PDB file of C-alpha atoms in Angstrom:
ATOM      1  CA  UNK A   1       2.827  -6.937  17.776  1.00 88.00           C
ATOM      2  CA  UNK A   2       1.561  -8.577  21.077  1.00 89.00           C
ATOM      3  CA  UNK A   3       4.124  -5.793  22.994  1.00 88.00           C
ATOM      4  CA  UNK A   4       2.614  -2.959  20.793  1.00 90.00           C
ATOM      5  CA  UNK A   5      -0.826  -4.264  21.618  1.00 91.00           C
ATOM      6  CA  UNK A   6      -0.205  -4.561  25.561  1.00 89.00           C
ATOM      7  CA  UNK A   7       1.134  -1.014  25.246  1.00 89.00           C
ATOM      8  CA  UNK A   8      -2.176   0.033  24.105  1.00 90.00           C
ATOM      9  CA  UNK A   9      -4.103  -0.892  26.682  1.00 91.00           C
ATOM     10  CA  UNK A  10      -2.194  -0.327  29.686  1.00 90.00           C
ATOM     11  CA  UNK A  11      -0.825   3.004  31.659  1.00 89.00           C
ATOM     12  CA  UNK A  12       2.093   4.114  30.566  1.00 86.00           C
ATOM     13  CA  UNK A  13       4.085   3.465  34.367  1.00 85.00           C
ATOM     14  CA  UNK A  14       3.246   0.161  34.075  1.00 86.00           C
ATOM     15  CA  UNK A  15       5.419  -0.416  30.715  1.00 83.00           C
ATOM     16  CA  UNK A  16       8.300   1.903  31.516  1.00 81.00           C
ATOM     17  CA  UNK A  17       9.080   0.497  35.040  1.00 84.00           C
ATOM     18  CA  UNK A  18      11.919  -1.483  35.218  1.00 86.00           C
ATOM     19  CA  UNK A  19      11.052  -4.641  35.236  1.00 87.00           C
ATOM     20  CA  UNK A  20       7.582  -3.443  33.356  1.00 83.00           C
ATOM     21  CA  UNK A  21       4.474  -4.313  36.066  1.00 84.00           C
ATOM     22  CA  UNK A  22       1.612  -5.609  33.605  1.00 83.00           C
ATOM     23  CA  UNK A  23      -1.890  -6.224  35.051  1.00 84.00           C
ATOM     24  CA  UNK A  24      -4.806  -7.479  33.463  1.00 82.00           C
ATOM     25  CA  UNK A  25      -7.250  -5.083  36.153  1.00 85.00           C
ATOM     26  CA  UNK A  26      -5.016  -2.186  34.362  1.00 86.00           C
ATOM     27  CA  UNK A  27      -6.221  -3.176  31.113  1.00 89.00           C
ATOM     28  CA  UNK A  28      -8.176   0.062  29.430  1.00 89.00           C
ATOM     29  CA  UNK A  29      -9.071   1.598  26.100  1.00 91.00           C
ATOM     30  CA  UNK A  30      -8.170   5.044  26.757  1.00 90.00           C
ATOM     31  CA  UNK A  31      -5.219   5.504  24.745  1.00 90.00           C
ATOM     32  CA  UNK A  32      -7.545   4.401  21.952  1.00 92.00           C
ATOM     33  CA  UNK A  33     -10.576   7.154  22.558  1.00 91.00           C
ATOM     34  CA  UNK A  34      -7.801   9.604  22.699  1.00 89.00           C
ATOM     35  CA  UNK A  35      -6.603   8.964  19.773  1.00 89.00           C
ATOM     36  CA  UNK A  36      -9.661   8.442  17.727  1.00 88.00           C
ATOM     37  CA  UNK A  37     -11.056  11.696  19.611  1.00 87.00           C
ATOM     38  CA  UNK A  38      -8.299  13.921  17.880  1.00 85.00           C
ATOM     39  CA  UNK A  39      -9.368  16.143  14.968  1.00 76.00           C
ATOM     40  CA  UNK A  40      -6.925  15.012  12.025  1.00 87.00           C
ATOM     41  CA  UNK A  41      -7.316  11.046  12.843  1.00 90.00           C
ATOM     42  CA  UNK A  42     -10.157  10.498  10.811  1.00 90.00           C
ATOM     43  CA  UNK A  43      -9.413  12.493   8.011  1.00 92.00           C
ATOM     44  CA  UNK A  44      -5.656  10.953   7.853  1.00 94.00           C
ATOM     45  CA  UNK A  45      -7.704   7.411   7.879  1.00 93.00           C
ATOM     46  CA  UNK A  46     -10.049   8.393   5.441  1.00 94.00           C
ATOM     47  CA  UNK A  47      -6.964   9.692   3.444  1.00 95.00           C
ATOM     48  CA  UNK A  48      -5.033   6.944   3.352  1.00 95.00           C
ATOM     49  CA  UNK A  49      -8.146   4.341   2.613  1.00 94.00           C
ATOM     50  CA  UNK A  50      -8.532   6.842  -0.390  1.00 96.00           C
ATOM     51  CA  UNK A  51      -4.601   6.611  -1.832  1.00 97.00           C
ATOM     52  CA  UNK A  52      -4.948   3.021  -0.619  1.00 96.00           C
ATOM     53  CA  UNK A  53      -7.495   1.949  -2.656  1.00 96.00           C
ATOM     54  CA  UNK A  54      -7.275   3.744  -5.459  1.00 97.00           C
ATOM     55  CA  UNK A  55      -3.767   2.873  -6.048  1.00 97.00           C
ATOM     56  CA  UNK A  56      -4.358  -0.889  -6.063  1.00 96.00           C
ATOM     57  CA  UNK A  57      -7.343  -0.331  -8.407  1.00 97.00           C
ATOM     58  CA  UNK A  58      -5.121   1.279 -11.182  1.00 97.00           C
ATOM     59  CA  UNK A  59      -1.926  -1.143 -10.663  1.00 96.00           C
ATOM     60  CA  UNK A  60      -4.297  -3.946 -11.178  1.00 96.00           C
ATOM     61  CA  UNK A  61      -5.806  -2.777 -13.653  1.00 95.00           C
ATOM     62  CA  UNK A  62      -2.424  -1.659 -15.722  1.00 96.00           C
ATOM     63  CA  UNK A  63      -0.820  -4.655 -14.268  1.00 95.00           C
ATOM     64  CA  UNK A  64      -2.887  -6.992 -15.836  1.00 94.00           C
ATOM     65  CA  UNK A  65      -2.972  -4.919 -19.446  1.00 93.00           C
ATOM     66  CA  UNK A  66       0.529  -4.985 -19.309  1.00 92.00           C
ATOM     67  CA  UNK A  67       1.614  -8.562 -17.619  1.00 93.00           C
ATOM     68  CA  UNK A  68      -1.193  -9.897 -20.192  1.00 91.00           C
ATOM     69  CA  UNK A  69       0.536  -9.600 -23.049  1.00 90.00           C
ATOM     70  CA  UNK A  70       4.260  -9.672 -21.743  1.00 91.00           C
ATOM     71  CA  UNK A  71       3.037 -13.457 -20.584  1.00 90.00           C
ATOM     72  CA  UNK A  72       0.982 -14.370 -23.954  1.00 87.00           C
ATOM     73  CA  UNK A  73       2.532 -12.838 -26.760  1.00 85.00           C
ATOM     74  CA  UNK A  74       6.198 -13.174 -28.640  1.00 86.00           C
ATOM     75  CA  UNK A  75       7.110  -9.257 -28.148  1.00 85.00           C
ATOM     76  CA  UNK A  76      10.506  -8.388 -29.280  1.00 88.00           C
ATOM     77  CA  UNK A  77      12.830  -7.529 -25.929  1.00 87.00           C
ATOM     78  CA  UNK A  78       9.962  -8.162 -23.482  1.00 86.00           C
ATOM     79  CA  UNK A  79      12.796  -9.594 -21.073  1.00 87.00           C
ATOM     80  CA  UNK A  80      14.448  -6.659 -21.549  1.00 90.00           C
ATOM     81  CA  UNK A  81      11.325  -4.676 -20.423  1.00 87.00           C
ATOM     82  CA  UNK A  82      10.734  -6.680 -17.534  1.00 88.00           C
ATOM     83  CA  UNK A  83      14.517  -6.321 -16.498  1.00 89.00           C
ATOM     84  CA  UNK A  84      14.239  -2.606 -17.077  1.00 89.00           C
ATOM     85  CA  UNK A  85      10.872  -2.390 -15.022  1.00 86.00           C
ATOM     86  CA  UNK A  86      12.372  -3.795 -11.846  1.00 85.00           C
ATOM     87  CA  UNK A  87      15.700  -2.557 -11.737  1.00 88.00           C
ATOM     88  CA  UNK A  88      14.331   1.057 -11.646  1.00 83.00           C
ATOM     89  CA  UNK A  89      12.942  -0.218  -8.551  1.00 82.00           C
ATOM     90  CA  UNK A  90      16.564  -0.424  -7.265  1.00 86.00           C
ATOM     91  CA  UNK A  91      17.182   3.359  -7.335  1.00 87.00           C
ATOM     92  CA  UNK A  92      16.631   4.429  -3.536  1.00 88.00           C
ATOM     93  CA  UNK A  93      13.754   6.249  -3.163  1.00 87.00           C
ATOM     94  CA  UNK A  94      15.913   9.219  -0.999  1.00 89.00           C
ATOM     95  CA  UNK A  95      17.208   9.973  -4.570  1.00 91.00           C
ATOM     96  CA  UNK A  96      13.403  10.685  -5.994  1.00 91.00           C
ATOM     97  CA  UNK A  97      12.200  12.726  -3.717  1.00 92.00           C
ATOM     98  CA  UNK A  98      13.310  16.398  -4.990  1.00 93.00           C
ATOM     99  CA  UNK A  99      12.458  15.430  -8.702  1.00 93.00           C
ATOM    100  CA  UNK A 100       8.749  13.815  -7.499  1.00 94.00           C
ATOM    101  CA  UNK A 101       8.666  17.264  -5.332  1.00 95.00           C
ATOM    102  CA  UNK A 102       9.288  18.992  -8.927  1.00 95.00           C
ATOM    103  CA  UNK A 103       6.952  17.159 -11.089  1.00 95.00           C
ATOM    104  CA  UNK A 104       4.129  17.097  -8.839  1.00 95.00           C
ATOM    105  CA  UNK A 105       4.547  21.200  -7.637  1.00 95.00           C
ATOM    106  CA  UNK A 106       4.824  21.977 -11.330  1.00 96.00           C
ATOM    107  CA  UNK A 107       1.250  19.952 -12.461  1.00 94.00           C
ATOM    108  CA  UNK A 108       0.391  21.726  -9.053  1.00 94.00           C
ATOM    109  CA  UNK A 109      -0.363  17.965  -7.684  1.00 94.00           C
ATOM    110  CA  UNK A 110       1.374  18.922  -4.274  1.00 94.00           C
ATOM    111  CA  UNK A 111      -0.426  18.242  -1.353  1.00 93.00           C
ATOM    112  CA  UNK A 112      -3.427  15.995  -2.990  1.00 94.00           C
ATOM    113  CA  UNK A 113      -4.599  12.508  -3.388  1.00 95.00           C
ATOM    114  CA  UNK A 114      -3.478  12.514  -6.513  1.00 96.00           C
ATOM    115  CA  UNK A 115       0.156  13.011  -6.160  1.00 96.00           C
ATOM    116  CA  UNK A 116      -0.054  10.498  -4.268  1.00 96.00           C
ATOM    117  CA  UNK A 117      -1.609   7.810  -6.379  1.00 97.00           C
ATOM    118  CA  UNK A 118       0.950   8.702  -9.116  1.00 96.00           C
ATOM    119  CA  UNK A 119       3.693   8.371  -6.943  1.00 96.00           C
ATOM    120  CA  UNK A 120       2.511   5.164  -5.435  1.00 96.00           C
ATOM    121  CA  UNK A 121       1.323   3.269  -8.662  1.00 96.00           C
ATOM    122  CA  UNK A 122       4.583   4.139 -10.735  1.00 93.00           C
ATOM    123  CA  UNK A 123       6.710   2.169  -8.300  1.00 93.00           C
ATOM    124  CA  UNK A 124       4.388  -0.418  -7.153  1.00 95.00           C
ATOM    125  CA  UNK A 125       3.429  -1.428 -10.784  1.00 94.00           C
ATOM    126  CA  UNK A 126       6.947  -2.978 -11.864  1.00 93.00           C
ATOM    127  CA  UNK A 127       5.922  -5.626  -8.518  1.00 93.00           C
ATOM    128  CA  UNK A 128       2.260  -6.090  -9.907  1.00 95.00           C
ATOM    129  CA  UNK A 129       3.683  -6.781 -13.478  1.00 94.00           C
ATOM    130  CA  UNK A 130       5.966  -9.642 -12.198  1.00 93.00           C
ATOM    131  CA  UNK A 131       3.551 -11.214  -9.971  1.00 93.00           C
ATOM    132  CA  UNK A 132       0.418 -11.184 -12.297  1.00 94.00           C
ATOM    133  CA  UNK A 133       2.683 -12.590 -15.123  1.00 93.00           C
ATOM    134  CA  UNK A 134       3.669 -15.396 -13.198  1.00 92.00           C
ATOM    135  CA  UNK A 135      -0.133 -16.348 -12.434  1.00 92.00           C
ATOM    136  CA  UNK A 136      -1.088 -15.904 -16.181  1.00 92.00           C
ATOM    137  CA  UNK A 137       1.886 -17.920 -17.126  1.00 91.00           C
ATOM    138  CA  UNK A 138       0.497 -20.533 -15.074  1.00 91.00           C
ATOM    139  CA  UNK A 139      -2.755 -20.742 -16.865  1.00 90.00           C
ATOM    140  CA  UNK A 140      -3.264 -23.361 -20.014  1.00 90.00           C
ATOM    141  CA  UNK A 141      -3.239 -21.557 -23.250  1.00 88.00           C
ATOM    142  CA  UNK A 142      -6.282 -23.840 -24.731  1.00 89.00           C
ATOM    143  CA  UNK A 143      -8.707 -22.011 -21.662  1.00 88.00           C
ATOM    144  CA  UNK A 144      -7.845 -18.733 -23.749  1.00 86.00           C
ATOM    145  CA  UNK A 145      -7.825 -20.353 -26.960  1.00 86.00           C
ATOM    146  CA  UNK A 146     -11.316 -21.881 -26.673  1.00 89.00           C
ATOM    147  CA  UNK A 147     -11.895 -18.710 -25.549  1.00 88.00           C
ATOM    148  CA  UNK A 148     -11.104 -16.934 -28.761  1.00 86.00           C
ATOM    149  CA  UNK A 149     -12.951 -19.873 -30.833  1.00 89.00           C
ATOM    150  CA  UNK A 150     -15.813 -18.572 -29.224  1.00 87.00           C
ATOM    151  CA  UNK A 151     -15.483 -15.350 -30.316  1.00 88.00           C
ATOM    152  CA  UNK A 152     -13.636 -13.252 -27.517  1.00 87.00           C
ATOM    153  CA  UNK A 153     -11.521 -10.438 -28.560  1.00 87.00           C
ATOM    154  CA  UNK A 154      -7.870 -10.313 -26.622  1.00 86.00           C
ATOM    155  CA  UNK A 155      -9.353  -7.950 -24.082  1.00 87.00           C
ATOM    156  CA  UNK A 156     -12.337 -10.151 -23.897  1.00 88.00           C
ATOM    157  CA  UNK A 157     -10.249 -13.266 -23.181  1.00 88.00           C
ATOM    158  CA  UNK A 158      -7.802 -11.315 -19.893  1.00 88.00           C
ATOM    159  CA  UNK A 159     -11.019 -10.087 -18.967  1.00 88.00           C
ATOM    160  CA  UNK A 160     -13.376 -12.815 -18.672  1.00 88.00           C
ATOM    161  CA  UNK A 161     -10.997 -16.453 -18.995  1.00 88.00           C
ATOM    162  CA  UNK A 162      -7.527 -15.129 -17.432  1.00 90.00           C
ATOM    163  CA  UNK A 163      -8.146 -12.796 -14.519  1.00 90.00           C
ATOM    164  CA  UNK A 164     -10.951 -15.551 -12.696  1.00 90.00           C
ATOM    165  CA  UNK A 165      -9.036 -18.315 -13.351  1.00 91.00           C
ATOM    166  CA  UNK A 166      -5.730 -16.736 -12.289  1.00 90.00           C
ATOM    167  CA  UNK A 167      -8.459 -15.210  -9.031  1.00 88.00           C
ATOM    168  CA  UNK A 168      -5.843 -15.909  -6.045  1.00 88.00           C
ATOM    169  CA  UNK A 169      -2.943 -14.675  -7.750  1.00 90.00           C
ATOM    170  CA  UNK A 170      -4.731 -11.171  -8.868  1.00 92.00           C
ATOM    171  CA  UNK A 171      -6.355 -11.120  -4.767  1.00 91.00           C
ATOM    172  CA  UNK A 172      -2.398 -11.918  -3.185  1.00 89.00           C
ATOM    173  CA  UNK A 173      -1.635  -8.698  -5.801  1.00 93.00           C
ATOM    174  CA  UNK A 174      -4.354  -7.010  -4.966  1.00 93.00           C
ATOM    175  CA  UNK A 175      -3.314  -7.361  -0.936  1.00 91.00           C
ATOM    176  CA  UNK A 176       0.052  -6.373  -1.854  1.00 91.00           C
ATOM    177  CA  UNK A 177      -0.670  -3.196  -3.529  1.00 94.00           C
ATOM    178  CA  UNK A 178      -2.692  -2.151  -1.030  1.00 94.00           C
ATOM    179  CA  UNK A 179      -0.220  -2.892   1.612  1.00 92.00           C
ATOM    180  CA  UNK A 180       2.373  -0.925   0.226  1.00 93.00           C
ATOM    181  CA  UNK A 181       0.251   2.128  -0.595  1.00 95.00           C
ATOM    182  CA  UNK A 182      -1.102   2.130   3.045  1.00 95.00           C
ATOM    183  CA  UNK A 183       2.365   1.740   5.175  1.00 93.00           C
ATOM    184  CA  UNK A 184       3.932   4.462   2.691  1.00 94.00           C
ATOM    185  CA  UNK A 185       6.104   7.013   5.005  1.00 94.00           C
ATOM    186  CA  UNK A 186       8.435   9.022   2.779  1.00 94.00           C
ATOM    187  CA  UNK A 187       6.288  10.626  -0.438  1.00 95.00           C
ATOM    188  CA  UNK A 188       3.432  11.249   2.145  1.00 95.00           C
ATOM    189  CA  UNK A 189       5.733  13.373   4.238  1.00 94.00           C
ATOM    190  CA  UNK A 190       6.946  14.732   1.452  1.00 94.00           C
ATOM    191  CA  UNK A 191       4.426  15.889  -0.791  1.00 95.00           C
ATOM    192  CA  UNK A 192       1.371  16.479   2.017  1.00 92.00           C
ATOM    193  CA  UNK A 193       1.635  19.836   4.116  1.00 89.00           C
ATOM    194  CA  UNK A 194      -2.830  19.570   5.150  1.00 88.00           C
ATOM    195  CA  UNK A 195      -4.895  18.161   6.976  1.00 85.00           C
ATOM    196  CA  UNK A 196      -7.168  17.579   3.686  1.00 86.00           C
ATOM    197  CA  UNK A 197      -4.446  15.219   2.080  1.00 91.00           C
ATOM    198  CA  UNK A 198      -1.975  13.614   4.817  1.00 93.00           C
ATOM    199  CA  UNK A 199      -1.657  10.354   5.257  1.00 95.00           C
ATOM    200  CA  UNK A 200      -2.120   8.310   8.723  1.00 94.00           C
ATOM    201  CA  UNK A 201       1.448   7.067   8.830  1.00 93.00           C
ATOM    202  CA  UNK A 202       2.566  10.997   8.728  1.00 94.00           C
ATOM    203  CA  UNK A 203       0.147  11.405  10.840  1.00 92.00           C
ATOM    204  CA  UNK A 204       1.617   9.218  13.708  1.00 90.00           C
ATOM    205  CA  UNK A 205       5.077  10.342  12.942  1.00 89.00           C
ATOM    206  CA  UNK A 206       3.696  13.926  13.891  1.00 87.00           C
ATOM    207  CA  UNK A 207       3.124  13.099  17.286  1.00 85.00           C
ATOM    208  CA  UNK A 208       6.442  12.878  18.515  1.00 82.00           C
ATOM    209  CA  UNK A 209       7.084  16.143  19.903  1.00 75.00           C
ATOM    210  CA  UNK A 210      10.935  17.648  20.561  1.00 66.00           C
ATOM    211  CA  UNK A 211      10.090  16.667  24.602  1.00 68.00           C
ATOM    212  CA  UNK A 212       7.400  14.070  24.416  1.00 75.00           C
ATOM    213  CA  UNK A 213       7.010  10.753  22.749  1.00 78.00           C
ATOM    214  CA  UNK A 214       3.405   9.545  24.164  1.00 84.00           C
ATOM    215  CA  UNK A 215       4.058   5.665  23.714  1.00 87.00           C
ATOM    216  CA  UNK A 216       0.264   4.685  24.476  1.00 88.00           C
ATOM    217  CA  UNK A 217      -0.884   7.190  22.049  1.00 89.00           C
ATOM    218  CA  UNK A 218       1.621   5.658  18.894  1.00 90.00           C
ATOM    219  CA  UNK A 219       1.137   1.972  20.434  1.00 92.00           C
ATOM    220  CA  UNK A 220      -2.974   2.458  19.769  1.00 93.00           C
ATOM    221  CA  UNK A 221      -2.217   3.891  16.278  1.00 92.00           C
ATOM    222  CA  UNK A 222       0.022   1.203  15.673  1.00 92.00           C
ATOM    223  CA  UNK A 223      -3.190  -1.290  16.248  1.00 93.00           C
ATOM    224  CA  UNK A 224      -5.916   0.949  14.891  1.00 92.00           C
ATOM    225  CA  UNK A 225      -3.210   0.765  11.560  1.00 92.00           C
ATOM    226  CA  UNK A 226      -3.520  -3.097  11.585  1.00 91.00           C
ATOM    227  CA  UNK A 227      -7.552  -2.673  11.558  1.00 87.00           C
ATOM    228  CA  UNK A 228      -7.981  -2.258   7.762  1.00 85.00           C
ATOM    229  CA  UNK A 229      -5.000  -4.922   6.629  1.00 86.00           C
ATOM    230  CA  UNK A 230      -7.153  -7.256   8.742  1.00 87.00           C
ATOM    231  CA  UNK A 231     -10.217  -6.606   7.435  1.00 86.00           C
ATOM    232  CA  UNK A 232      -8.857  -6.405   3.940  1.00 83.00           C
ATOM    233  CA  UNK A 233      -7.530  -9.764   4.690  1.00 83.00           C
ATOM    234  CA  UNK A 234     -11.128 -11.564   5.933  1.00 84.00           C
ATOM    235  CA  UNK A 235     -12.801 -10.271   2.667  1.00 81.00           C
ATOM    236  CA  UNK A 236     -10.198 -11.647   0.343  1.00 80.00           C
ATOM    237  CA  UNK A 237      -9.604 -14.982   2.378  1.00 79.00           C
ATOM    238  CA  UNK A 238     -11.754 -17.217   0.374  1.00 76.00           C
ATOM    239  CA  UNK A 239      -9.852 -16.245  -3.219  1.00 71.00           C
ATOM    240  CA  UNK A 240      -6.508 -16.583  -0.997  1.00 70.00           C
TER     241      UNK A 240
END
């Protein structure tokens, strides 16, 4: 990271000679207004804030409905389920691609947010289901109990006793969806062909050219791509 964020700010002679020749009077943000001053950088951004956040909204939200009552309630085979959800995590995702590129040109989902979304919560969600089980199976059944004495429904009871008290657990979650929505490579290249809809890691990829690979150029994406994790981090540090 500290290499990637010296490359940023420095001429690209000075990190290519052999040994590299570093100097802090060399120190510039140009590679960064170039970047930022190109037409599809803000709208691959925007794009993948969209996907990003939208994708940890719904795998929270059917994470929790589904984690709830795998970690409360005596369901026949619910081992079996949660074996099930995670293994199909262990199919590579090289072997998904054509039949996602199928689906999503047949509901003529290809090249939108939505694709996207779909794609991202159906194989993040086996994670969130794990992880959000293990906080509510953490939490005293007599909270939820007193709970229900007091006249909560179920729903009422995830809602308003389990998801505060299990807070840092649903936040780490909540980081970790985002996370892997945001770095996605493969299903972005895949199902994206527009401006409208691509995503900013396909957008870096794109800049390496047959002849050129402009290191200062990827070096300040590589930062600006660090910007929202960091951010998303410093709002969520006080439930972490």
């Amino acid at each position: 990271v500290l290499w990637i964020a010296t490359m940023s700010v420095q001429p690209e002679i000075n990190y290519v000679s052999v040994p590299p020749k570093l100097s802090l009077a060399d120190i510039s943000l140009r590679w960064y207004g170039e970047m930022l001053a190109q037409a599809d950088v803000a709208a691959a951004l925007q794009n993948s804030l969209i996907i990003a956040l939208s994708t940890m909204v719904l795998c929270l939200v059917f994470g929790a409905l589904a984690a709830y009552p795998l970690s409360r309630l005596q369901l026949p085979r619910k081992n079996w389920f949660l074996t099930a959800s995670i293994v199909s995590r262990m199919i590579p995702s090289m072997v998904l691609i054509i039949p996602m590129f199928l689906i999503m040109r047949q509901l003529r989902l290809l090249d939108t947010h939505l694709s996207l979304i779909i794609v991202y919560t159906t194989f993040l969600l086996p994670y969130v289901i794990w992880m959000l089980k293990n906080f509510f199976d953490q939490i005293p059944y007599a909270l939820e109990a007193a709970a229900r004495m007091d006249g909560c429904t179920r729903l009422g009871a995830l809602f308003r006793v389990m998801i505060p008290v299990a807070g840092p657990g649903v936040v780490a979650t909540a980081v970790f969806a985002f996370i892997g929505a945001w770095n996605e490579f493969l299903f972005a290249l895949m199902l994206t062909n527009s401006e409208s809809s691509r995503t900013w890691p396909v957008v870096l990829q794109l800049m390496v050219g047959e002849f050129q690979l402009p290191w200062g150029l990827i070096a300040a994406g590589g930062m600006i791509s660090i910007v929202p994790i960091i951010i998303f981090f410093a709002f969520a540090q006080k439930a972490l």
